[in-house]
PDB file of C-alpha atoms in Angstrom:
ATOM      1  CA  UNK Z   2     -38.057 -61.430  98.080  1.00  0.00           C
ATOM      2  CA  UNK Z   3     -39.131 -60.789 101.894  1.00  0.00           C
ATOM      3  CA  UNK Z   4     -40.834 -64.073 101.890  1.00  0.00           C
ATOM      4  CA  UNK Z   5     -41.696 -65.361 105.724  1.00  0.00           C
ATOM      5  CA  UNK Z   6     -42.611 -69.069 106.431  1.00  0.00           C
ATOM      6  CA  UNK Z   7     -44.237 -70.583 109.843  1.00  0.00           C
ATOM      7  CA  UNK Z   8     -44.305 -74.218 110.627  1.00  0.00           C
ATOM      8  CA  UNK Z   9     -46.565 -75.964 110.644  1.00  0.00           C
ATOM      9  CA  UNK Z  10     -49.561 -74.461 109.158  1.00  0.00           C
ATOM     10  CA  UNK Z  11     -51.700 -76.284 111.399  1.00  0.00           C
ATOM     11  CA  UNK Z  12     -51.786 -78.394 114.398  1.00  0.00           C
ATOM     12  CA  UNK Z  13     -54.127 -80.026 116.721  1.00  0.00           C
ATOM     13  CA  UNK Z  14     -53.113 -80.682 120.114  1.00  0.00           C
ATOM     14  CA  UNK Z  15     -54.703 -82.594 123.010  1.00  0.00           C
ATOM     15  CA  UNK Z  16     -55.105 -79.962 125.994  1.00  0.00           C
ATOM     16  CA  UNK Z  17     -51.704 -80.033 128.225  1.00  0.00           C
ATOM     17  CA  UNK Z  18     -49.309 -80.960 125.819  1.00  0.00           C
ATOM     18  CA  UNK Z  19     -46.970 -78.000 124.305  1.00  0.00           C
ATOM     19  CA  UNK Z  20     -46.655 -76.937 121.002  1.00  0.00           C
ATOM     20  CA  UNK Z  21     -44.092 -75.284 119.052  1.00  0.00           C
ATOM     21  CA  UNK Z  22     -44.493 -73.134 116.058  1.00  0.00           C
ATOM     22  CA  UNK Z  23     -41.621 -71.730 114.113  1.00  0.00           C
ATOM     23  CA  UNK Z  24     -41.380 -68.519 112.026  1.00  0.00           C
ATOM     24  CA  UNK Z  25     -38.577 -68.157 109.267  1.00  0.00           C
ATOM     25  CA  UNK Z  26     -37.696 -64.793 107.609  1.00  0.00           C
ATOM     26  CA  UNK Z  27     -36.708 -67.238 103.947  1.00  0.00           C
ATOM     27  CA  UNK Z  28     -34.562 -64.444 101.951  1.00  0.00           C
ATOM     28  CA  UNK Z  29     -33.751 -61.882 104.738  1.00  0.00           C
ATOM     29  CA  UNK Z  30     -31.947 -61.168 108.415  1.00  0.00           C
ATOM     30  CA  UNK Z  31     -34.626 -60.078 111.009  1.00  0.00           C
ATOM     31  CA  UNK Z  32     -33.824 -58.441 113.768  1.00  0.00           C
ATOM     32  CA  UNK Z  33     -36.923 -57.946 114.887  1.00  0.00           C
ATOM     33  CA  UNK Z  34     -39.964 -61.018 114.908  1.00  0.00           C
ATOM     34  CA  UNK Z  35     -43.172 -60.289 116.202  1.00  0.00           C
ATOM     35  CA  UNK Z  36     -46.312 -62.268 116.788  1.00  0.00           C
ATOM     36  CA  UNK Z  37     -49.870 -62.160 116.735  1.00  0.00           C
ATOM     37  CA  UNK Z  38     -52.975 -63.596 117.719  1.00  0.00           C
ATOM     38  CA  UNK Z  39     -56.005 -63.646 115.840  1.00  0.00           C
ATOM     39  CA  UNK Z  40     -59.480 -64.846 116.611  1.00  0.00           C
ATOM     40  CA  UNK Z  41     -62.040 -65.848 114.355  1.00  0.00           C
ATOM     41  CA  UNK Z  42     -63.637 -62.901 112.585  1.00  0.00           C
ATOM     42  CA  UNK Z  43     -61.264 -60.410 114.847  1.00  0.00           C
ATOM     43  CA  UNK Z  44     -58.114 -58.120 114.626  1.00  0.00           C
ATOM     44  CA  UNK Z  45     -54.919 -58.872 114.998  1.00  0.00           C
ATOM     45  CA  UNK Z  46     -53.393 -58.529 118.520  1.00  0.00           C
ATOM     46  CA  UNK Z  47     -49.621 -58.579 119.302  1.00  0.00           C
ATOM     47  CA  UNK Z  48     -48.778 -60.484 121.945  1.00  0.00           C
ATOM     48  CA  UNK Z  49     -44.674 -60.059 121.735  1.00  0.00           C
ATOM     49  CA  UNK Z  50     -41.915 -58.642 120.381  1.00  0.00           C
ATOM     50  CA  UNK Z  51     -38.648 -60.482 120.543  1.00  0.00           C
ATOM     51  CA  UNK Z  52     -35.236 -59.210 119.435  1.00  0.00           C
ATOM     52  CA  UNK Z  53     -32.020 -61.852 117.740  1.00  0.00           C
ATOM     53  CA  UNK Z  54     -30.350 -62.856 121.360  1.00  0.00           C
ATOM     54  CA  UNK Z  55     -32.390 -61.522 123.772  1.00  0.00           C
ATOM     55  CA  UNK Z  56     -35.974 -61.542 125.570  1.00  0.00           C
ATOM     56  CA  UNK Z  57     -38.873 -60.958 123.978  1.00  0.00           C
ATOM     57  CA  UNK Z  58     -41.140 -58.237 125.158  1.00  0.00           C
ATOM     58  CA  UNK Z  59     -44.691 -59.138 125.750  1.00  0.00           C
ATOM     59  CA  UNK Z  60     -47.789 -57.124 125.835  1.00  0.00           C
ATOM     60  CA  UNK Z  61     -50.137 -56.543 128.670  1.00  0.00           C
ATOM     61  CA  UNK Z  62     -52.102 -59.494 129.906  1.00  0.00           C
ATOM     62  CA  UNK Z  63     -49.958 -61.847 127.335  1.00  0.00           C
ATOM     63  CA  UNK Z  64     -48.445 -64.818 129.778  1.00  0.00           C
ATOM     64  CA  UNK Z  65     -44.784 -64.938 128.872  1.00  0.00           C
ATOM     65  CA  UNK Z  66     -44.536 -68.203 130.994  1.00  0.00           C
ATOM     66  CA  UNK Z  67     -47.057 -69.807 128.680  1.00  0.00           C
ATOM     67  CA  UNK Z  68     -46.118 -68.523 125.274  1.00  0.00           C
ATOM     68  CA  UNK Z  69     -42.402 -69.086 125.588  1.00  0.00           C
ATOM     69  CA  UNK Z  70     -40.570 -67.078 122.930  1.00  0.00           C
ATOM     70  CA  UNK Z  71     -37.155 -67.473 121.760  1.00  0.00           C
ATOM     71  CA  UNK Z  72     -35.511 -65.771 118.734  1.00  0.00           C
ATOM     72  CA  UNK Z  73     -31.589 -67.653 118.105  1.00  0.00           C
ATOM     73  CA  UNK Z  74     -30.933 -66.598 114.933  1.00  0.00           C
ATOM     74  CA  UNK Z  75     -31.290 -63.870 112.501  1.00  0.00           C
ATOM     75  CA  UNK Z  76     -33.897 -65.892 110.670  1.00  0.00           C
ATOM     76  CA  UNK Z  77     -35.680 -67.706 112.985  1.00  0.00           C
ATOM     77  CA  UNK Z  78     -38.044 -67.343 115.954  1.00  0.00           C
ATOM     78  CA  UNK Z  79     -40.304 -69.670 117.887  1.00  0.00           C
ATOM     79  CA  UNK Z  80     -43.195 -69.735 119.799  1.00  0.00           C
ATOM     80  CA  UNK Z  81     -44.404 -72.799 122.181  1.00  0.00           C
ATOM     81  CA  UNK Z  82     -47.517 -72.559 124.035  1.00  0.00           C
ATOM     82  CA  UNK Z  83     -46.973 -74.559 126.764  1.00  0.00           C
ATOM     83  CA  UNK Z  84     -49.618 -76.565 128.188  1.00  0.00           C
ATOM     84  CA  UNK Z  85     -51.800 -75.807 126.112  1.00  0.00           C
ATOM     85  CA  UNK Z  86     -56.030 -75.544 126.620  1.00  0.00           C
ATOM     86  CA  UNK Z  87     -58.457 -75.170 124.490  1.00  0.00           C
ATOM     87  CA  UNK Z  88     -58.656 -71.218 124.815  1.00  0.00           C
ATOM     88  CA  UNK Z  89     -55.576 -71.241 123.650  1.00  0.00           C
ATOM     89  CA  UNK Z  90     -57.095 -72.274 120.120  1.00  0.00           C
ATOM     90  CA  UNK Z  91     -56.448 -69.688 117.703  1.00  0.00           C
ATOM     91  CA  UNK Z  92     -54.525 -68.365 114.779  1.00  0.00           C
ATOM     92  CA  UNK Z  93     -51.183 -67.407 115.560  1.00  0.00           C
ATOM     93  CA  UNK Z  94     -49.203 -65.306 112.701  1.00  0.00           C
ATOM     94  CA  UNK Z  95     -45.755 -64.148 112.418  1.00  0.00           C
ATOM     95  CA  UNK Z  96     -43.682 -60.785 110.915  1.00  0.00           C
ATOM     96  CA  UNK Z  97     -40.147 -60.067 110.230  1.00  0.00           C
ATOM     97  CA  UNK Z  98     -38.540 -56.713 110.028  1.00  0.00           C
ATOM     98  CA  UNK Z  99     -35.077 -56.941 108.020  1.00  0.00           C
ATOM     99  CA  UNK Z 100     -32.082 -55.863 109.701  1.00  0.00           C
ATOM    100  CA  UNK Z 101     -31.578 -52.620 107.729  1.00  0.00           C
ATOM    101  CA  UNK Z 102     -35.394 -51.669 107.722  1.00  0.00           C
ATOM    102  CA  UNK Z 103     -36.765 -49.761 110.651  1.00  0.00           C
ATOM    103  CA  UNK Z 104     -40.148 -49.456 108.702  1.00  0.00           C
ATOM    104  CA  UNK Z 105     -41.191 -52.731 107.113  1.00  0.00           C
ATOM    105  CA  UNK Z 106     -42.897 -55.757 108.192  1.00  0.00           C
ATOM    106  CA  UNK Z 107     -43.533 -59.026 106.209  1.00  0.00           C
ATOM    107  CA  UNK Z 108     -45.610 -61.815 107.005  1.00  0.00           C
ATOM    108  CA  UNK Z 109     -46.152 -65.377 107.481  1.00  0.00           C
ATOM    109  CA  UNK Z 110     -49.343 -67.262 106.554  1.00  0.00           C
ATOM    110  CA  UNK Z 111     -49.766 -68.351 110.157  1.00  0.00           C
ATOM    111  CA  UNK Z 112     -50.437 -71.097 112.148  1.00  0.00           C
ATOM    112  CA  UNK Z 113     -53.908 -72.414 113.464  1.00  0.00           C
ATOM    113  CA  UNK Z 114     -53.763 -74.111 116.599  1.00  0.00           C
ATOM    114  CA  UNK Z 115     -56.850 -76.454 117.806  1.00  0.00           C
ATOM    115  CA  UNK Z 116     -56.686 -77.786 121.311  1.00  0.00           C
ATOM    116  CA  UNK Z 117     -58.855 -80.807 122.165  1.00  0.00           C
TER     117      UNK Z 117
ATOM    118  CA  UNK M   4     -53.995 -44.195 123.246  1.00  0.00           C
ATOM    119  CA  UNK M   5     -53.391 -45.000 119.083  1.00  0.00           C
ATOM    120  CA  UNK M   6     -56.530 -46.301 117.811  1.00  0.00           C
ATOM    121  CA  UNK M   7     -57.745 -47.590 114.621  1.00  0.00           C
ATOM    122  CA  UNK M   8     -61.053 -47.771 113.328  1.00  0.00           C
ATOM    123  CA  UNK M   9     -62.742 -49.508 110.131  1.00  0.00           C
ATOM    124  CA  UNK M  10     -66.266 -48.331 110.868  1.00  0.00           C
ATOM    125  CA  UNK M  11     -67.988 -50.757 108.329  1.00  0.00           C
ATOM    126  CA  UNK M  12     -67.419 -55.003 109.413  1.00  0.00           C
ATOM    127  CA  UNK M  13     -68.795 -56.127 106.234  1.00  0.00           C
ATOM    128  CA  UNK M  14     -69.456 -54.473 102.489  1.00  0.00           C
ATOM    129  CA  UNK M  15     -71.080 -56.094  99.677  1.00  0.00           C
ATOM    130  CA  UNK M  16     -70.329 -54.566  96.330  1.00  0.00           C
ATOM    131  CA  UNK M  17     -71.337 -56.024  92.907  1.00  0.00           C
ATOM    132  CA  UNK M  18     -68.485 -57.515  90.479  1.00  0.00           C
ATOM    133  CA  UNK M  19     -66.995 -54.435  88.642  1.00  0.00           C
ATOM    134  CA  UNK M  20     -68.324 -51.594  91.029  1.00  0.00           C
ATOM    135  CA  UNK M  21     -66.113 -49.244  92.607  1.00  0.00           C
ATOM    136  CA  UNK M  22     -65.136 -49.769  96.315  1.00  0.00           C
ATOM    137  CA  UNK M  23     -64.401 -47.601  99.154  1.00  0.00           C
ATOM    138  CA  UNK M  24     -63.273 -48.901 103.021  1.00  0.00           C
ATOM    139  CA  UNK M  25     -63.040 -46.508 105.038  1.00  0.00           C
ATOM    140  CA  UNK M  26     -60.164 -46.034 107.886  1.00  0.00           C
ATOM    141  CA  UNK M  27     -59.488 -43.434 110.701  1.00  0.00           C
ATOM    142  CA  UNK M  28     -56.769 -43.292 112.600  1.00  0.00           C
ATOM    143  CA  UNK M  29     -56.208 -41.601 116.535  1.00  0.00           C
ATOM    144  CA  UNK M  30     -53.019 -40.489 117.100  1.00  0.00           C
ATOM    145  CA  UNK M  31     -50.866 -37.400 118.021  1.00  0.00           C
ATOM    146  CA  UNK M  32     -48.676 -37.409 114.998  1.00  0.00           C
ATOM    147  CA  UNK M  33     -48.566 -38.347 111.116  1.00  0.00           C
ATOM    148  CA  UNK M  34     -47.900 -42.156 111.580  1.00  0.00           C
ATOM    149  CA  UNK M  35     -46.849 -44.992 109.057  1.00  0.00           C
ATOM    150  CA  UNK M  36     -50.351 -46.257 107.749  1.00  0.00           C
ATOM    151  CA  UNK M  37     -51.101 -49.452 106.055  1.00  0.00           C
ATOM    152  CA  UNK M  38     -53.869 -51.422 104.295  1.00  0.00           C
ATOM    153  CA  UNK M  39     -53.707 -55.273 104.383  1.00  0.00           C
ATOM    154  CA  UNK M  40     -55.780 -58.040 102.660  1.00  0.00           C
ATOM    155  CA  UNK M  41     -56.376 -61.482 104.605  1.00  0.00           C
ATOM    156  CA  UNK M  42     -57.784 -64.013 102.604  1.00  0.00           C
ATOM    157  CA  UNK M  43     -59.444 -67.247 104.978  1.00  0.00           C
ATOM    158  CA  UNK M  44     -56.975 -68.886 106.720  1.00  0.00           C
ATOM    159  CA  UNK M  45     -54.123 -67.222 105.467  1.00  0.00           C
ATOM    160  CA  UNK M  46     -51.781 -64.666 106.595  1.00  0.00           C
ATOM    161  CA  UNK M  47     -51.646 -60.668 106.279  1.00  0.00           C
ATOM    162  CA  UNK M  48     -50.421 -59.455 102.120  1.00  0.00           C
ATOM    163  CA  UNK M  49     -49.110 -55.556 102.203  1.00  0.00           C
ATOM    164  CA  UNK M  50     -51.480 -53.722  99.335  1.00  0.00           C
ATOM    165  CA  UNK M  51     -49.887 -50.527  99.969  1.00  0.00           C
ATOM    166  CA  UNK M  52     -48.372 -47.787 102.419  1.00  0.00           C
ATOM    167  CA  UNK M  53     -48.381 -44.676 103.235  1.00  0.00           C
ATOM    168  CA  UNK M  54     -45.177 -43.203 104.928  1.00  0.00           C
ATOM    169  CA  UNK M  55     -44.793 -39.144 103.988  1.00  0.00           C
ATOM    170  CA  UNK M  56     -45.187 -37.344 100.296  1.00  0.00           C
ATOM    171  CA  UNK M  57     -47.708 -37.924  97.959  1.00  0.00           C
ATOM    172  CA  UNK M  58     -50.858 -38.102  99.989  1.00  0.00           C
ATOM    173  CA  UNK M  59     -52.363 -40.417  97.283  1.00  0.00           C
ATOM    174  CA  UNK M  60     -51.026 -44.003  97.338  1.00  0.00           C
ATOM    175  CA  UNK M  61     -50.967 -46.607  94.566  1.00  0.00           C
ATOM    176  CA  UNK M  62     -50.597 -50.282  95.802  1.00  0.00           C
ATOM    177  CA  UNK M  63     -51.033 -53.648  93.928  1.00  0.00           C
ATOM    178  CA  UNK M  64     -53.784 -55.477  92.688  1.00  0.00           C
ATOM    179  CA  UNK M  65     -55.089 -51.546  91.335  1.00  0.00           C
ATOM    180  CA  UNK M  66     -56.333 -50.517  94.810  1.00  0.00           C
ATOM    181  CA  UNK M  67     -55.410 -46.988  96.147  1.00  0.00           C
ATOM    182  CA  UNK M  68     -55.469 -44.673  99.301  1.00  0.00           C
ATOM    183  CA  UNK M  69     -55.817 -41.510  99.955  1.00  0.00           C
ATOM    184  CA  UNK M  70     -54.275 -39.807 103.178  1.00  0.00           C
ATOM    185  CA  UNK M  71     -56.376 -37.106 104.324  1.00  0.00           C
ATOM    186  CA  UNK M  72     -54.700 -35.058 107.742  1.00  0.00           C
ATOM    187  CA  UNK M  73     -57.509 -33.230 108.195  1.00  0.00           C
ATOM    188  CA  UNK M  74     -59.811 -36.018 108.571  1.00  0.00           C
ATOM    189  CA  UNK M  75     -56.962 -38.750 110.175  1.00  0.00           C
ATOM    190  CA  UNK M  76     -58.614 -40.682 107.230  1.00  0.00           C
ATOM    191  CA  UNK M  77     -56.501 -43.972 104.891  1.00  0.00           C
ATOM    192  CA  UNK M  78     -59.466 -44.474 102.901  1.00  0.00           C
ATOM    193  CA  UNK M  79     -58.882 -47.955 100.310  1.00  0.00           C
ATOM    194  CA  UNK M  80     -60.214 -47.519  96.898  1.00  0.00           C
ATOM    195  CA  UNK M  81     -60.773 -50.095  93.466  1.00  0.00           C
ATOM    196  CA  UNK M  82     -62.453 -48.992  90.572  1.00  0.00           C
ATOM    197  CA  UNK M  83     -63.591 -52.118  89.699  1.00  0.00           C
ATOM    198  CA  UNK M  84     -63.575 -54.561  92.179  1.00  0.00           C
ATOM    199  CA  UNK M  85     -63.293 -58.172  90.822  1.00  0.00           C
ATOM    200  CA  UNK M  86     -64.822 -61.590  92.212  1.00  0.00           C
ATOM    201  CA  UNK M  87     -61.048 -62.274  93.548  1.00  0.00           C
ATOM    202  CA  UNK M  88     -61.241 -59.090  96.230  1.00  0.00           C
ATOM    203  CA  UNK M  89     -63.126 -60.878  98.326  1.00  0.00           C
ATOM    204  CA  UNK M  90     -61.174 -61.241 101.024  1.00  0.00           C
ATOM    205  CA  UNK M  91     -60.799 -59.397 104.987  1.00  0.00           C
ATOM    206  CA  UNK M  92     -58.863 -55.652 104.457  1.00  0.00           C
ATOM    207  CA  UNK M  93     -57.189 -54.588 107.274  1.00  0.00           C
ATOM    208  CA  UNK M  94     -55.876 -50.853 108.043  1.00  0.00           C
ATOM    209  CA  UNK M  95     -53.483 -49.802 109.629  1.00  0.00           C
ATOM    210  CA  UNK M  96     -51.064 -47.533 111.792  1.00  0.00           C
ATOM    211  CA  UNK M  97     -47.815 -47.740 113.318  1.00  0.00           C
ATOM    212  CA  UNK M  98     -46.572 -44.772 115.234  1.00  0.00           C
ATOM    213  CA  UNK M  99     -43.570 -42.966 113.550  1.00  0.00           C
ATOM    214  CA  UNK M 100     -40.557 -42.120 115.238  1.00  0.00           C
ATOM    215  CA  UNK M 101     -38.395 -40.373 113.302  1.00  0.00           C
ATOM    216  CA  UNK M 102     -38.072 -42.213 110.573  1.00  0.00           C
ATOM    217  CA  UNK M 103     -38.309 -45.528 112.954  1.00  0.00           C
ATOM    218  CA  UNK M 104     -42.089 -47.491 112.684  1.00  0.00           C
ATOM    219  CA  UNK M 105     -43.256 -48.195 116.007  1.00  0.00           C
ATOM    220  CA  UNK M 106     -45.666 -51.178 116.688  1.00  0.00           C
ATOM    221  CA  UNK M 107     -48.825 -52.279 114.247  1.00  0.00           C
ATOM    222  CA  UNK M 108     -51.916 -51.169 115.462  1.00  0.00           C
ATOM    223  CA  UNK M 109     -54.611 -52.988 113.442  1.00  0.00           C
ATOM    224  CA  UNK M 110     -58.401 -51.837 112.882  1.00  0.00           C
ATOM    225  CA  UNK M 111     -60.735 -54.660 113.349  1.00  0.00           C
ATOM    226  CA  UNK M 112     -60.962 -55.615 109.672  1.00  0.00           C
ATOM    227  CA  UNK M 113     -63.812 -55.116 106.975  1.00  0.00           C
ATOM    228  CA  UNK M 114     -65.125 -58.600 105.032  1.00  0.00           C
ATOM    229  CA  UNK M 115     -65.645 -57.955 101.622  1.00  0.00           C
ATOM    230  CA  UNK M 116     -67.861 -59.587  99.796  1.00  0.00           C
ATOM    231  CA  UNK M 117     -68.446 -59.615  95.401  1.00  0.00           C
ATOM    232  CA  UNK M 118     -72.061 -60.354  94.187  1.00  0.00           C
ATOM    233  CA  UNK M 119     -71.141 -62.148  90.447  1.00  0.00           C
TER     234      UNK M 119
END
């Protein structure tokens, strides 16, 4: 159980173009979604928080105009980098806390995103 | 401000050596505290947690940690580490509020490496 999918694994984008990348919580409600950014050989760094039917929360210095967050559904949450460049490149990974956890978190294998 | 801090990037250990990462934590308060394993290119796998009670934690794959107050230590521990371990091990905290996790903080990660 608690298993947490993101689509697609990879993706390489030419620079300006928008990308989508979708994060399913498979076997359990979510409330909660958040997402990260990792870069190579670093830590992981939230960049939001976003709550089933309503605005995400971003962290300091994270654009919410250019990582565009919505979160419809108990299972599913999305994140589009719009116009994308290539410092956007990076690994982007997803978690899901069920809807009657307040201490768990499960995550996706992620999503590596290469702007040309 | 919570920190987290894996004071060793990279550890080399032979094949069936015992294996310590070490992991402090800064914060006010006892707070939820978690070791991860990242292999390449994939996302984040819970190997245990430590929430409240028995200070020393059993997680899967035979690893352990110990929560130390006194030291705001989450040291990991294996026995005998196997060719398989080597992976990226990530601690850590999330601040606790009553009974509610606040946000992952994550140390910076320690590579680990198994000479055959």
């Amino acid at each position: 159980g608690a298993v947490v999918s993101q689509h697609p694994s990879w993706v390489i984008c030419k620079s300006g173009t928008s990308v989508k990348i979708e994060c399913r919580s498979l076997d359990f409600q979510a409330t909660t979604m958040f997402w990260y950014r990792q870069f190579p050989k670093q830590s992981l760094m939230l960049m939001a928080t976003s709550n089933e039917g309503s605005k995400a929360t971003y962290e300091q210095g994270v654009e919410k105009d250019k990582f565009l967050i919505n979160h419809a559904s108990l299972t599913l949450s999305t994140l589009t980098v719009t116009s994308a460049h290539p410092e956007d490149s990076s690994f982007y990974i997803c978690s899901a806390r069920p809807r009657d956890s307040y201490n768990e978190q499960f995550f996706g294998p992620g999503t590596r995103l290469t702007v040309l | 401000a919570q920190s987290v801090t894996q004071p060793d990037i990279h550890i080399t250990v032979s094949e069936g050596a015992s294996l310590e990462l070490r992991c402090n934590y800064s914060y006010g308060a006892t707070p939820y505290l978690f070791w991860y394993v990242q292999s390449p290119g994939q996302g984040l796998q819970l190997l245990l947690k430590y929430f409240s009670g028995d200070t020393l934690v059993q997680g899967i794959k035979g690893f352990e940690a110990e929560f130390k107050r006194s030291q705001s230590s989450f040291n990991l521990r294996k026995p005998s580490v196997h060719w398989s371990d080597a992976a990226e091990y990530f601690c850590a905290v999330a601040p606790n509020y009553g009974g509610s996790q606040g946000n992952l903080i994550f140390g910076k990660g320690t590579k680990l490496s198994v000479k055959p």
